[in-house]
PDB file of C-alpha atoms in Angstrom:
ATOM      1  CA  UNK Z   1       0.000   0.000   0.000  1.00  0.00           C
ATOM      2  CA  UNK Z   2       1.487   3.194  -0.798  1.00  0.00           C
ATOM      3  CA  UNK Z   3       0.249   6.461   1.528  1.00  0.00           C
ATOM      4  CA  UNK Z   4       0.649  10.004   0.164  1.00  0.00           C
ATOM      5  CA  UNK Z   5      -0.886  12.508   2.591  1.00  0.00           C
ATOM      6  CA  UNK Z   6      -1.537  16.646   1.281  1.00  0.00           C
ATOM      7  CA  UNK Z   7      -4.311  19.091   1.793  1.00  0.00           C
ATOM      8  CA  UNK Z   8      -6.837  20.337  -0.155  1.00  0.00           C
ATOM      9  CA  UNK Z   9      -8.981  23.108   1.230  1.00  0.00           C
ATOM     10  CA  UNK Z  10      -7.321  23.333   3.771  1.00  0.00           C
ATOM     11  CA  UNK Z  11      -8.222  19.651   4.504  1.00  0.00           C
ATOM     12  CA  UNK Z  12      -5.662  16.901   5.137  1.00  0.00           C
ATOM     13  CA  UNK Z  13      -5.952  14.226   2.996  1.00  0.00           C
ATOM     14  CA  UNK Z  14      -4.508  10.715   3.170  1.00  0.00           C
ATOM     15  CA  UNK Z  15      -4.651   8.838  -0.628  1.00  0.00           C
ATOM     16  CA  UNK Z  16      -4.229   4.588  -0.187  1.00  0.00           C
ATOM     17  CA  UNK Z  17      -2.889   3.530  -3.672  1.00  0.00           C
ATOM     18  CA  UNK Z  18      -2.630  -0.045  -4.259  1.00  0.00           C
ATOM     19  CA  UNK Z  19       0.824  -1.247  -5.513  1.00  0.00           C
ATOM     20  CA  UNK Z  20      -0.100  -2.106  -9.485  1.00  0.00           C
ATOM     21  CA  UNK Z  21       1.310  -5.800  -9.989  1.00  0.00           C
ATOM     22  CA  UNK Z  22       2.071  -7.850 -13.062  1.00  0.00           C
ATOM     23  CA  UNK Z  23       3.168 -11.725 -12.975  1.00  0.00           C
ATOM     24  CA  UNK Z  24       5.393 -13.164 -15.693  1.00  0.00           C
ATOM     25  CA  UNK Z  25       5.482 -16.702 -16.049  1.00  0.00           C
ATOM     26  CA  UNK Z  26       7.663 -18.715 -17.635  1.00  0.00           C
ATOM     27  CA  UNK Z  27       4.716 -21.531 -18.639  1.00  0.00           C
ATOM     28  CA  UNK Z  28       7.547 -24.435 -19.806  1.00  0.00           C
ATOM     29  CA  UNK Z  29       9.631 -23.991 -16.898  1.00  0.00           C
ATOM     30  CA  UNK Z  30       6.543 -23.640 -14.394  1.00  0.00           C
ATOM     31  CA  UNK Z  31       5.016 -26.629 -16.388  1.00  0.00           C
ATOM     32  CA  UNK Z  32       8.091 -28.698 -15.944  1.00  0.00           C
ATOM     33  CA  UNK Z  33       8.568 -27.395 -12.270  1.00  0.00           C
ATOM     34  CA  UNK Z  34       4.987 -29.037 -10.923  1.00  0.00           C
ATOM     35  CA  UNK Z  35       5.919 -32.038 -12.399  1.00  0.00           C
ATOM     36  CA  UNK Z  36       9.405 -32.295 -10.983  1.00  0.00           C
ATOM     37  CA  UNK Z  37       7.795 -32.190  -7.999  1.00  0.00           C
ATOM     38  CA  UNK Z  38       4.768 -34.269  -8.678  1.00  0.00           C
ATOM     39  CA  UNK Z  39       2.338 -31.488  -8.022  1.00  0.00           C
ATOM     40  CA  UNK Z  40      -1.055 -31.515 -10.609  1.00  0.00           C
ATOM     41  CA  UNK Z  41      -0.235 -29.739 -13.873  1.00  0.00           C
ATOM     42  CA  UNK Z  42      -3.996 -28.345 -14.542  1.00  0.00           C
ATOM     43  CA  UNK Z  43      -3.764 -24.633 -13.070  1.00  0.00           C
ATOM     44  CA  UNK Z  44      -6.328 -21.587 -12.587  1.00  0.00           C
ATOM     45  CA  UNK Z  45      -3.800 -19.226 -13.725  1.00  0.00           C
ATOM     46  CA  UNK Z  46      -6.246 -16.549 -12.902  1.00  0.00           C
ATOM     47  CA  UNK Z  47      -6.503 -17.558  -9.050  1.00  0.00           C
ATOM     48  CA  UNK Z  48      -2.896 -18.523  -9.250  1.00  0.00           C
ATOM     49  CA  UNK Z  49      -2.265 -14.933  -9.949  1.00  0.00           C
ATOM     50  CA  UNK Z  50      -4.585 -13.405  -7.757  1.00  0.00           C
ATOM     51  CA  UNK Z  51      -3.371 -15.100  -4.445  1.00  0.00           C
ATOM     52  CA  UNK Z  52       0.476 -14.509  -5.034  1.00  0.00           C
ATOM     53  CA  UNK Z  53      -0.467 -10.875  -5.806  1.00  0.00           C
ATOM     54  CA  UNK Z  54      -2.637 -11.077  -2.622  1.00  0.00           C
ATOM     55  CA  UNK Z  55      -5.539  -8.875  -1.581  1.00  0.00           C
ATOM     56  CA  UNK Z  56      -3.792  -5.731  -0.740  1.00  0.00           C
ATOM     57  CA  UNK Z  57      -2.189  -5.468  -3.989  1.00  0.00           C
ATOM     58  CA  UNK Z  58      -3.812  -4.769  -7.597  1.00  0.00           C
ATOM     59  CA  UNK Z  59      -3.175  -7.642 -10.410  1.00  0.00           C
ATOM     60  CA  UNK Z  60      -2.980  -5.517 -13.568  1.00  0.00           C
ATOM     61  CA  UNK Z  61      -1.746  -8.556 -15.884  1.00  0.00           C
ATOM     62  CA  UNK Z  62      -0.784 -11.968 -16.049  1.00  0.00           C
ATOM     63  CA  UNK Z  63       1.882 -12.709 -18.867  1.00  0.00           C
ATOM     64  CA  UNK Z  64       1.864 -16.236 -19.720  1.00  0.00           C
ATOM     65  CA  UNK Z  65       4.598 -16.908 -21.975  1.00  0.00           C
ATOM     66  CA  UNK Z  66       5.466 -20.398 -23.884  1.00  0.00           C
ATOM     67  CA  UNK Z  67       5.638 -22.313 -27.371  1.00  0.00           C
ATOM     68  CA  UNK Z  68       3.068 -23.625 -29.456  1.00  0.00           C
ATOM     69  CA  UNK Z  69       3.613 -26.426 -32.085  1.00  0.00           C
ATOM     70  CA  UNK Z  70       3.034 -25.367 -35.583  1.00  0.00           C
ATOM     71  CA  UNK Z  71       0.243 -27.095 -37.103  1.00  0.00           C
ATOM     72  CA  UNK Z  72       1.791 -27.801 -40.514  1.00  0.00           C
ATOM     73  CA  UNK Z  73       5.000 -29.146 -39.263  1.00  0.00           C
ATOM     74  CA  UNK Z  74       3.603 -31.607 -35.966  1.00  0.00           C
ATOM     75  CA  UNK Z  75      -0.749 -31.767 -36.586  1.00  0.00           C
ATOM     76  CA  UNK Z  76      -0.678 -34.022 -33.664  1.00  0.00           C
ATOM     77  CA  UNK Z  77       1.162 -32.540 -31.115  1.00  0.00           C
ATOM     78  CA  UNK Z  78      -0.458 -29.112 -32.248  1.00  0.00           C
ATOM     79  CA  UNK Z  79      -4.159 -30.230 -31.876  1.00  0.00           C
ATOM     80  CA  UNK Z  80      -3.161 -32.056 -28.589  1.00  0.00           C
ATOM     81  CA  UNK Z  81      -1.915 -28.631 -27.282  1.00  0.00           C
ATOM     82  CA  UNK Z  82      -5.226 -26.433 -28.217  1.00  0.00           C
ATOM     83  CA  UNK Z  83      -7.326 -27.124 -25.400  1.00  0.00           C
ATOM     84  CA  UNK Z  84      -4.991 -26.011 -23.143  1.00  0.00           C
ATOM     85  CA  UNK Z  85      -4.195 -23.145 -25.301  1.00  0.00           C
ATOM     86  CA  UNK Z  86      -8.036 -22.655 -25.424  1.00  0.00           C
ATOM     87  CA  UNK Z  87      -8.178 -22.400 -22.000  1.00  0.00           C
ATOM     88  CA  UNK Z  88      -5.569 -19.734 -21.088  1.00  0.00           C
ATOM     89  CA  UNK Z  89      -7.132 -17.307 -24.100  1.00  0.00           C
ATOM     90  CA  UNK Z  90     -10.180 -17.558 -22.107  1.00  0.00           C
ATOM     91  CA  UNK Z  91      -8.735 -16.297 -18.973  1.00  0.00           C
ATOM     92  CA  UNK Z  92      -9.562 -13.299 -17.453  1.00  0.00           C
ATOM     93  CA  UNK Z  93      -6.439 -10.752 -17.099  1.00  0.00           C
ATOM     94  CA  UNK Z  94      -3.879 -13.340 -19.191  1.00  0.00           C
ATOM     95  CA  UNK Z  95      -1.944 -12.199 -22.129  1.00  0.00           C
ATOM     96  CA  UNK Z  96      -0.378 -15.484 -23.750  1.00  0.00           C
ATOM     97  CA  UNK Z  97       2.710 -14.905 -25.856  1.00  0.00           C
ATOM     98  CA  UNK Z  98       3.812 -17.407 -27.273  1.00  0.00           C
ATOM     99  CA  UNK Z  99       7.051 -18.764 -29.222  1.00  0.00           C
ATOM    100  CA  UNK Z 100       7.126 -21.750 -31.318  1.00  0.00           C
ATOM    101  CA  UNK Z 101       8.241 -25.192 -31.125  1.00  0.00           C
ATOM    102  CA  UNK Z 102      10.539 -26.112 -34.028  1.00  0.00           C
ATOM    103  CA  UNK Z 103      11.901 -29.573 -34.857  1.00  0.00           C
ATOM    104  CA  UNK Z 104      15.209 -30.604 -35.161  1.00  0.00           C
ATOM    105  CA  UNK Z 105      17.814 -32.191 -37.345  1.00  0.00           C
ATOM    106  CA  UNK Z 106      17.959 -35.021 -34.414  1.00  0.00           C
ATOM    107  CA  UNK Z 107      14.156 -36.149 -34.475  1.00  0.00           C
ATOM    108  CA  UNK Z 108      13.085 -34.179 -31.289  1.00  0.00           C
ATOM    109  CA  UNK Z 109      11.805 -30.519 -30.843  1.00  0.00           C
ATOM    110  CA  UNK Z 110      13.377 -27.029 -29.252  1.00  0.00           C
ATOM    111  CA  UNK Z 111      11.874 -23.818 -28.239  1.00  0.00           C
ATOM    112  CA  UNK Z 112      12.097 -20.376 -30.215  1.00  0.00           C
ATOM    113  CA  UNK Z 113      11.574 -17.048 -29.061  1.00  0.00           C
ATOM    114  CA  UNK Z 114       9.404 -17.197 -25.465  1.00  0.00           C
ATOM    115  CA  UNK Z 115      12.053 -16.357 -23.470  1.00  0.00           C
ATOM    116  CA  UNK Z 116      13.121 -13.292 -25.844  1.00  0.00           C
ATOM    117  CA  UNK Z 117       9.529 -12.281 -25.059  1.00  0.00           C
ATOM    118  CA  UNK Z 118       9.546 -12.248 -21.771  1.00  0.00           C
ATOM    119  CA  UNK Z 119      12.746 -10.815 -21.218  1.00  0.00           C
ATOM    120  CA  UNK Z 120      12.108  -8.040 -23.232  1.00  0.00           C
ATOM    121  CA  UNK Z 121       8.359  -7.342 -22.717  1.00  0.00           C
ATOM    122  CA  UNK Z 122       9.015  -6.687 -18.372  1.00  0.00           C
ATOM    123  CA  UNK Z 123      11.846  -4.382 -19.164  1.00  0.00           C
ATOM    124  CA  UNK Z 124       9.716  -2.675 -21.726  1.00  0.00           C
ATOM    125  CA  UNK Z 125       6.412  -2.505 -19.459  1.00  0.00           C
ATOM    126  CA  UNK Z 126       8.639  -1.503 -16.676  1.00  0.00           C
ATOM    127  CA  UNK Z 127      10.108   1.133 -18.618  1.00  0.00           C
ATOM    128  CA  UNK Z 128       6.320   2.098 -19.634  1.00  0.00           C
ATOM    129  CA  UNK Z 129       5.717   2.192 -15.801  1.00  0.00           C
ATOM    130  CA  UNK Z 130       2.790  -0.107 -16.015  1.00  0.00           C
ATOM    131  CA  UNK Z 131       3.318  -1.770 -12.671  1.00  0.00           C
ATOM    132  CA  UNK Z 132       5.052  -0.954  -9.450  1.00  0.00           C
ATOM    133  CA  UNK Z 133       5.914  -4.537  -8.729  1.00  0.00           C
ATOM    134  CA  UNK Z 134       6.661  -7.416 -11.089  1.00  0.00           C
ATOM    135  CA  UNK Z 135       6.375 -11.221 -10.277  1.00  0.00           C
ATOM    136  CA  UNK Z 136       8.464 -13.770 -12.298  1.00  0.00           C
ATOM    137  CA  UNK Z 137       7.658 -17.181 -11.853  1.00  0.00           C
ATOM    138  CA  UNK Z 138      10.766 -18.648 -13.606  1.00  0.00           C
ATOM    139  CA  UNK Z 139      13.822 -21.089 -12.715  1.00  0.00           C
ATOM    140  CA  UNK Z 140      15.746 -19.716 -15.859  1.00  0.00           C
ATOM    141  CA  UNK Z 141      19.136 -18.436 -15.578  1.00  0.00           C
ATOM    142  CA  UNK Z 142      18.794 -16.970 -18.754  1.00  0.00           C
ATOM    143  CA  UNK Z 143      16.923 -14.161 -16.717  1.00  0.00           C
ATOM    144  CA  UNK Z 144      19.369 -13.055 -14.425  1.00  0.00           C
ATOM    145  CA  UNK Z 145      20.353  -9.875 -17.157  1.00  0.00           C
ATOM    146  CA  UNK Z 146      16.659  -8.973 -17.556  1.00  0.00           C
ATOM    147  CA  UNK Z 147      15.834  -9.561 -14.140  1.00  0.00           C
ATOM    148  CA  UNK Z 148      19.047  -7.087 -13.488  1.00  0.00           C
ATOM    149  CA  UNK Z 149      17.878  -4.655 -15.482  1.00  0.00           C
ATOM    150  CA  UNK Z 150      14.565  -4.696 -14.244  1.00  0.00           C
ATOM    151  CA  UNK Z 151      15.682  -3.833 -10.663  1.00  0.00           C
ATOM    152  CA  UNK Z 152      17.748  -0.849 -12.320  1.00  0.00           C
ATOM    153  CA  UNK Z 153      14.831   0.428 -14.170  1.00  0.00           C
ATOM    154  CA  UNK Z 154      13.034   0.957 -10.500  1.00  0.00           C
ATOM    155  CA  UNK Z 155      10.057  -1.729 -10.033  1.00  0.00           C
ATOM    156  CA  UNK Z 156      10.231  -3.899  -7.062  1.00  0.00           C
ATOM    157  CA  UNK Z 157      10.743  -7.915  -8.005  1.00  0.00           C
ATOM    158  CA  UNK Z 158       9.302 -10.509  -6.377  1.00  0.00           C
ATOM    159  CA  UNK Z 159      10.605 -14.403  -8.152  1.00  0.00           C
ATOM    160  CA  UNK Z 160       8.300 -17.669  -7.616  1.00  0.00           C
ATOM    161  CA  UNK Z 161      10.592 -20.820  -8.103  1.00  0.00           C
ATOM    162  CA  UNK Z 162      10.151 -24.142  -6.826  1.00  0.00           C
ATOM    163  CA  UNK Z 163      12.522 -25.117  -3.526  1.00  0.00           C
ATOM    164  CA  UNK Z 164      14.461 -27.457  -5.668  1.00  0.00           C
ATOM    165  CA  UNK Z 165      15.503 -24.854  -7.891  1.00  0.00           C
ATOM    166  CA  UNK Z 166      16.623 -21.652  -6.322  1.00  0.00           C
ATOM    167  CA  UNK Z 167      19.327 -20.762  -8.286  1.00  0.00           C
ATOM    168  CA  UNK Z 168      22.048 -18.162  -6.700  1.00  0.00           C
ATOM    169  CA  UNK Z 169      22.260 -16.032  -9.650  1.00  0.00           C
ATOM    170  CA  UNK Z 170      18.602 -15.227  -9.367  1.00  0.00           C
ATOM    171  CA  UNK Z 171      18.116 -14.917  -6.190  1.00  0.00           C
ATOM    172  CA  UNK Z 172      20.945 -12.384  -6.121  1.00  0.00           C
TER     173      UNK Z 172
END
């Protein structure tokens, strides 16, 4: 809660702001996380959001950000995916952004651009000033920079990782 007190008319006036909040998730690495540690995978990403923001904060966004299979290169694994993809489009407050899942030369399948999202999306909504507090739900090193430079720009970060996974160079 952030208190500002003035007068007006000669009137003291206290104004209760609510800090503005945004969560960033990495959806792989959260996906991955639960089952790691054999916790269900099916998650109300709208009440996930609301009760780490809590009830004296305001949730302005959730970010969602993974990788969706392209339907002309894997039909299968893409129409396996679209009910769950169905369901986060349909959630109040989400934004998905999502990369894409390529194959490779090897038989198996990699990950383009999600992370490039996120990392630069929260630096650029941060330098917007569209929330006073960001939550990033990630066990990726690969954010330490952003995560750095997010600090820098001025908003207050809050990270949501797993116990089995708090790595140093996030945490610091």
């Amino acid at each position: 809660l952030n208190l500002s007190v003035g007068r007006l008319n000669g009137i003291n006036v206290v104004e209760v702001s609510m800090d503005r909040v945004c969560v960033f998730i990495d959806g792989g690495g959260f996906y991955f996380g639960l089952k790691r540690n054999n916790r269900i995978t099916r998650v109300d990403y709208h009440e996930f959001s609301k009760a780490i923001v809590g009830p004296d904060r305001k949730l302005v966004r959730t970010y969602y950000y993974n990788s969706a299979y392209d339907p002309a290169l894997s039909p299968e694994q893409y129409k396996s995916q679209q009910p769950f993809l169905d369901s986060l489009a349909k959630t109040p407050y989400l934004e998905m952004r999502l990369g894409r899942i390529i194959p490779t030369h090897e038989g198996g399948f990699k990950e383009r651009g999600a992370s490039v999202k996120l990392a630069s999306e929260i630096i650029y909504y941060a330098a917007r000033d569209f929330f006073d507090v960001a939550i990033v739900i990630t066990e990726d090193t690969d954010f330490v920079s952003a995560i750095s430079q997010l600090k820098d720009i001025g908003p207050h970060v809050e990270l949501g990782m797993f116990r089995d996974a708090q790595h140093r160079e996030l945490i610091g």
